[in-house]
mmCIF file with all atom_site columns, C-alpha atoms in Angstrom:
data_model
loop_
_atom_site.group_PDB
_atom_site.id
_atom_site.type_symbol
_atom_site.label_atom_id
_atom_site.label_alt_id
_atom_site.label_comp_id
_atom_site.label_asym_id
_atom_site.label_entity_id
_atom_site.label_seq_id
_atom_site.pdbx_PDB_ins_code
_atom_site.Cartn_x
_atom_site.Cartn_y
_atom_site.Cartn_z
_atom_site.occupancy
_atom_site.B_iso_or_equiv
_atom_site.pdbx_formal_charge
_atom_site.auth_seq_id
_atom_site.auth_comp_id
_atom_site.auth_asym_id
_atom_site.auth_atom_id
_atom_site.pdbx_PDB_model_num
ATOM 1   C CA . UNK A 1 1   ? 84.104  129.509 130.771 1.00 0.00 ? 1   UNK A CA 1
ATOM 2   C CA . UNK A 1 2   ? 87.274  127.974 132.260 1.00 0.00 ? 2   UNK A CA 1
ATOM 3   C CA . UNK A 1 3   ? 89.321  128.780 129.175 1.00 0.00 ? 3   UNK A CA 1
ATOM 4   C CA . UNK A 1 4   ? 88.152  132.410 129.032 1.00 0.00 ? 4   UNK A CA 1
ATOM 5   C CA . UNK A 1 5   ? 88.782  132.870 132.768 1.00 0.00 ? 5   UNK A CA 1
ATOM 6   C CA . UNK A 1 6   ? 92.240  131.336 132.368 1.00 0.00 ? 6   UNK A CA 1
ATOM 7   C CA . UNK A 1 7   ? 93.014  133.728 129.527 1.00 0.00 ? 7   UNK A CA 1
ATOM 8   C CA . UNK A 1 8   ? 91.861  136.678 131.620 1.00 0.00 ? 8   UNK A CA 1
ATOM 9   C CA . UNK A 1 9   ? 94.124  135.517 134.461 1.00 0.00 ? 9   UNK A CA 1
ATOM 10  C CA . UNK A 1 10  ? 97.107  135.337 132.110 1.00 0.00 ? 10  UNK A CA 1
ATOM 11  C CA . UNK A 1 11  ? 96.482  138.905 130.993 1.00 0.00 ? 11  UNK A CA 1
ATOM 12  C CA . UNK A 1 12  ? 96.503  140.320 134.539 1.00 0.00 ? 12  UNK A CA 1
ATOM 13  C CA . UNK A 1 13  ? 99.625  142.105 135.733 1.00 0.00 ? 13  UNK A CA 1
ATOM 14  C CA . UNK A 1 14  ? 101.612 140.743 138.681 1.00 0.00 ? 14  UNK A CA 1
ATOM 15  C CA . UNK A 1 15  ? 100.256 143.524 140.870 1.00 0.00 ? 15  UNK A CA 1
ATOM 16  C CA . UNK A 1 16  ? 96.643  142.654 139.972 1.00 0.00 ? 16  UNK A CA 1
ATOM 17  C CA . UNK A 1 17  ? 97.303  138.936 140.576 1.00 0.00 ? 17  UNK A CA 1
ATOM 18  C CA . UNK A 1 18  ? 98.822  139.712 143.977 1.00 0.00 ? 18  UNK A CA 1
ATOM 19  C CA . UNK A 1 19  ? 95.477  141.093 145.204 1.00 0.00 ? 19  UNK A CA 1
ATOM 20  C CA . UNK A 1 20  ? 93.722  137.783 144.443 1.00 0.00 ? 20  UNK A CA 1
ATOM 21  C CA . UNK A 1 21  ? 96.610  135.674 145.729 1.00 0.00 ? 21  UNK A CA 1
ATOM 22  C CA . UNK A 1 22  ? 96.511  137.476 149.090 1.00 0.00 ? 22  UNK A CA 1
ATOM 23  C CA . UNK A 1 23  ? 92.755  136.900 149.331 1.00 0.00 ? 23  UNK A CA 1
ATOM 24  C CA . UNK A 1 24  ? 93.341  133.229 148.509 1.00 0.00 ? 24  UNK A CA 1
ATOM 25  C CA . UNK A 1 25  ? 96.013  132.930 151.218 1.00 0.00 ? 25  UNK A CA 1
ATOM 26  C CA . UNK A 1 26  ? 93.690  134.429 153.822 1.00 0.00 ? 26  UNK A CA 1
ATOM 27  C CA . UNK A 1 27  ? 90.864  132.158 152.741 1.00 0.00 ? 27  UNK A CA 1
ATOM 28  C CA . UNK A 1 28  ? 93.170  129.116 152.766 1.00 0.00 ? 28  UNK A CA 1
ATOM 29  C CA . UNK A 1 29  ? 94.215  129.946 156.351 1.00 0.00 ? 29  UNK A CA 1
ATOM 30  C CA . UNK A 1 30  ? 90.564  130.265 157.397 1.00 0.00 ? 30  UNK A CA 1
ATOM 31  C CA . UNK A 1 31  ? 89.781  126.962 155.693 1.00 0.00 ? 31  UNK A CA 1
ATOM 32  C CA . UNK A 1 32  ? 92.635  125.121 157.436 1.00 0.00 ? 32  UNK A CA 1
ATOM 33  C CA . UNK A 1 33  ? 91.581  126.499 160.829 1.00 0.00 ? 33  UNK A CA 1
ATOM 34  C CA . UNK A 1 34  ? 88.004  125.389 160.289 1.00 0.00 ? 34  UNK A CA 1
ATOM 35  C CA . UNK A 1 35  ? 89.055  121.948 159.057 1.00 0.00 ? 35  UNK A CA 1
ATOM 36  C CA . UNK A 1 36  ? 91.327  121.439 162.079 1.00 0.00 ? 36  UNK A CA 1
ATOM 37  C CA . UNK A 1 37  ? 88.298  121.547 164.374 1.00 0.00 ? 37  UNK A CA 1
ATOM 38  C CA . UNK A 1 38  ? 85.842  119.845 161.991 1.00 0.00 ? 38  UNK A CA 1
ATOM 39  C CA . UNK A 1 39  ? 84.452  116.435 162.820 1.00 0.00 ? 39  UNK A CA 1
ATOM 40  C CA . UNK A 1 40  ? 82.222  114.724 160.333 1.00 0.00 ? 40  UNK A CA 1
ATOM 41  C CA . UNK A 1 41  ? 78.752  113.961 161.673 1.00 0.00 ? 41  UNK A CA 1
ATOM 42  C CA . UNK A 1 42  ? 77.888  110.310 162.183 1.00 0.00 ? 42  UNK A CA 1
ATOM 43  C CA . UNK A 1 43  ? 75.670  108.914 159.512 1.00 0.00 ? 43  UNK A CA 1
ATOM 44  C CA . UNK A 1 44  ? 72.488  107.457 160.942 1.00 0.00 ? 44  UNK A CA 1
ATOM 45  C CA . UNK A 1 45  ? 72.950  104.200 159.027 1.00 0.00 ? 45  UNK A CA 1
ATOM 46  C CA . UNK A 1 46  ? 76.645  103.787 159.773 1.00 0.00 ? 46  UNK A CA 1
ATOM 47  C CA . UNK A 1 47  ? 76.110  101.635 162.864 1.00 0.00 ? 47  UNK A CA 1
ATOM 48  C CA . UNK A 1 48  ? 77.328  98.099  162.337 1.00 0.00 ? 48  UNK A CA 1
ATOM 49  C CA . UNK A 1 49  ? 74.794  95.320  162.430 1.00 0.00 ? 49  UNK A CA 1
ATOM 50  C CA . UNK A 1 50  ? 74.858  92.889  165.310 1.00 0.00 ? 50  UNK A CA 1
ATOM 51  C CA . UNK A 1 51  ? 76.755  89.666  164.781 1.00 0.00 ? 51  UNK A CA 1
ATOM 52  C CA . UNK A 1 52  ? 74.877  86.399  164.730 1.00 0.00 ? 52  UNK A CA 1
ATOM 53  C CA . UNK A 1 53  ? 75.981  82.996  165.921 1.00 0.00 ? 53  UNK A CA 1
ATOM 54  C CA . UNK A 1 54  ? 76.572  82.068  162.299 1.00 0.00 ? 54  UNK A CA 1
ATOM 55  C CA . UNK A 1 55  ? 78.900  85.063  161.865 1.00 0.00 ? 55  UNK A CA 1
ATOM 56  C CA . UNK A 1 56  ? 80.926  83.971  164.880 1.00 0.00 ? 56  UNK A CA 1
ATOM 57  C CA . UNK A 1 57  ? 81.081  80.388  163.614 1.00 0.00 ? 57  UNK A CA 1
ATOM 58  C CA . UNK A 1 58  ? 82.033  81.569  160.118 1.00 0.00 ? 58  UNK A CA 1
ATOM 59  C CA . UNK A 1 59  ? 85.025  83.549  161.413 1.00 0.00 ? 59  UNK A CA 1
ATOM 60  C CA . UNK A 1 60  ? 86.293  80.713  163.585 1.00 0.00 ? 60  UNK A CA 1
ATOM 61  C CA . UNK A 1 61  ? 85.730  78.050  160.930 1.00 0.00 ? 61  UNK A CA 1
ATOM 62  C CA . UNK A 1 62  ? 87.624  80.028  158.282 1.00 0.00 ? 62  UNK A CA 1
ATOM 63  C CA . UNK A 1 63  ? 90.533  80.421  160.696 1.00 0.00 ? 63  UNK A CA 1
ATOM 64  C CA . UNK A 1 64  ? 90.524  76.652  161.203 1.00 0.00 ? 64  UNK A CA 1
ATOM 65  C CA . UNK A 1 65  ? 90.431  76.113  157.437 1.00 0.00 ? 65  UNK A CA 1
ATOM 66  C CA . UNK A 1 66  ? 93.431  78.386  156.964 1.00 0.00 ? 66  UNK A CA 1
ATOM 67  C CA . UNK A 1 67  ? 95.427  76.315  159.426 1.00 0.00 ? 67  UNK A CA 1
ATOM 68  C CA . UNK A 1 68  ? 94.785  73.030  157.602 1.00 0.00 ? 68  UNK A CA 1
ATOM 69  C CA . UNK A 1 69  ? 96.991  71.721  154.804 1.00 0.00 ? 69  UNK A CA 1
ATOM 70  C CA . UNK A 1 70  ? 94.335  72.392  152.184 1.00 0.00 ? 70  UNK A CA 1
ATOM 71  C CA . UNK A 1 71  ? 93.837  75.954  153.331 1.00 0.00 ? 71  UNK A CA 1
ATOM 72  C CA . UNK A 1 72  ? 90.966  78.091  152.155 1.00 0.00 ? 72  UNK A CA 1
ATOM 73  C CA . UNK A 1 73  ? 89.614  77.262  148.689 1.00 0.00 ? 73  UNK A CA 1
ATOM 74  C CA . UNK A 1 74  ? 90.135  80.007  146.147 1.00 0.00 ? 74  UNK A CA 1
ATOM 75  C CA . UNK A 1 75  ? 86.978  79.332  144.134 1.00 0.00 ? 75  UNK A CA 1
ATOM 76  C CA . UNK A 1 76  ? 84.442  82.102  144.584 1.00 0.00 ? 76  UNK A CA 1
ATOM 77  C CA . UNK A 1 77  ? 81.667  81.132  146.984 1.00 0.00 ? 77  UNK A CA 1
ATOM 78  C CA . UNK A 1 78  ? 83.235  77.841  147.959 1.00 0.00 ? 78  UNK A CA 1
ATOM 79  C CA . UNK A 1 79  ? 84.255  79.094  151.412 1.00 0.00 ? 79  UNK A CA 1
ATOM 80  C CA . UNK A 1 80  ? 80.688  80.121  152.201 1.00 0.00 ? 80  UNK A CA 1
ATOM 81  C CA . UNK A 1 81  ? 79.454  76.784  150.901 1.00 0.00 ? 81  UNK A CA 1
ATOM 82  C CA . UNK A 1 82  ? 81.908  74.854  153.109 1.00 0.00 ? 82  UNK A CA 1
ATOM 83  C CA . UNK A 1 83  ? 81.093  76.909  156.192 1.00 0.00 ? 83  UNK A CA 1
ATOM 84  C CA . UNK A 1 84  ? 77.354  76.646  155.504 1.00 0.00 ? 84  UNK A CA 1
ATOM 85  C CA . UNK A 1 85  ? 77.578  72.867  155.298 1.00 0.00 ? 85  UNK A CA 1
ATOM 86  C CA . UNK A 1 86  ? 79.618  72.742  158.517 1.00 0.00 ? 86  UNK A CA 1
ATOM 87  C CA . UNK A 1 87  ? 77.024  74.973  160.246 1.00 0.00 ? 87  UNK A CA 1
ATOM 88  C CA . UNK A 1 88  ? 74.241  72.599  159.207 1.00 0.00 ? 88  UNK A CA 1
ATOM 89  C CA . UNK A 1 89  ? 76.170  69.690  160.733 1.00 0.00 ? 89  UNK A CA 1
ATOM 90  C CA . UNK A 1 90  ? 76.367  71.353  164.160 1.00 0.00 ? 90  UNK A CA 1
ATOM 91  C CA . UNK A 1 91  ? 74.106  70.190  166.943 1.00 0.00 ? 91  UNK A CA 1
ATOM 92  C CA . UNK A 1 92  ? 71.671  72.697  168.486 1.00 0.00 ? 92  UNK A CA 1
ATOM 93  C CA . UNK A 1 93  ? 73.891  72.844  171.592 1.00 0.00 ? 93  UNK A CA 1
ATOM 94  C CA . UNK A 1 94  ? 76.937  73.743  169.487 1.00 0.00 ? 94  UNK A CA 1
ATOM 95  C CA . UNK A 1 95  ? 74.968  76.403  167.639 1.00 0.00 ? 95  UNK A CA 1
ATOM 96  C CA . UNK A 1 96  ? 73.774  77.774  170.991 1.00 0.00 ? 96  UNK A CA 1
ATOM 97  C CA . UNK A 1 97  ? 77.411  78.265  172.041 1.00 0.00 ? 97  UNK A CA 1
ATOM 98  C CA . UNK A 1 98  ? 78.036  80.522  169.035 1.00 0.00 ? 98  UNK A CA 1
ATOM 99  C CA . UNK A 1 99  ? 74.766  82.383  169.644 1.00 0.00 ? 99  UNK A CA 1
ATOM 100 C CA . UNK A 1 100 ? 75.910  83.160  173.220 1.00 0.00 ? 100 UNK A CA 1
ATOM 101 C CA . UNK A 1 101 ? 79.306  84.298  171.896 1.00 0.00 ? 101 UNK A CA 1
ATOM 102 C CA . UNK A 1 102 ? 77.530  86.640  169.474 1.00 0.00 ? 102 UNK A CA 1
ATOM 103 C CA . UNK A 1 103 ? 75.321  88.039  172.239 1.00 0.00 ? 103 UNK A CA 1
ATOM 104 C CA . UNK A 1 104 ? 78.344  88.727  174.428 1.00 0.00 ? 104 UNK A CA 1
ATOM 105 C CA . UNK A 1 105 ? 80.172  90.354  171.494 1.00 0.00 ? 105 UNK A CA 1
ATOM 106 C CA . UNK A 1 106 ? 77.153  92.550  170.711 1.00 0.00 ? 106 UNK A CA 1
ATOM 107 C CA . UNK A 1 107 ? 76.898  93.683  174.344 1.00 0.00 ? 107 UNK A CA 1
ATOM 108 C CA . UNK A 1 108 ? 80.595  94.601  174.438 1.00 0.00 ? 108 UNK A CA 1
ATOM 109 C CA . UNK A 1 109 ? 80.439  96.486  171.108 1.00 0.00 ? 109 UNK A CA 1
ATOM 110 C CA . UNK A 1 110 ? 77.057  98.259  170.928 1.00 0.00 ? 110 UNK A CA 1
#
């Protein structure tokens, strides 16, 4: 289909092509005007999930790891393992601090 249409286009005279090219220009202008005012609708599932205390701790702990001499391990999954172990070592009061931070963050960014 594409090949036969292409061959038909090649066989058209310049005057015949001009008719279609003018229609294409007008349609392109219409398209650009419509796209200038177009805003994509929000997807219902595009809302970010709320952060948890663990998420807050994870971010801060990784930053601390980056600042140490050893840095962040490059082995896949090892960062999560290190942070998970550190989270388990926290006292309930320390965990509560990160939970409050997460709640405040979630209220600021609904």
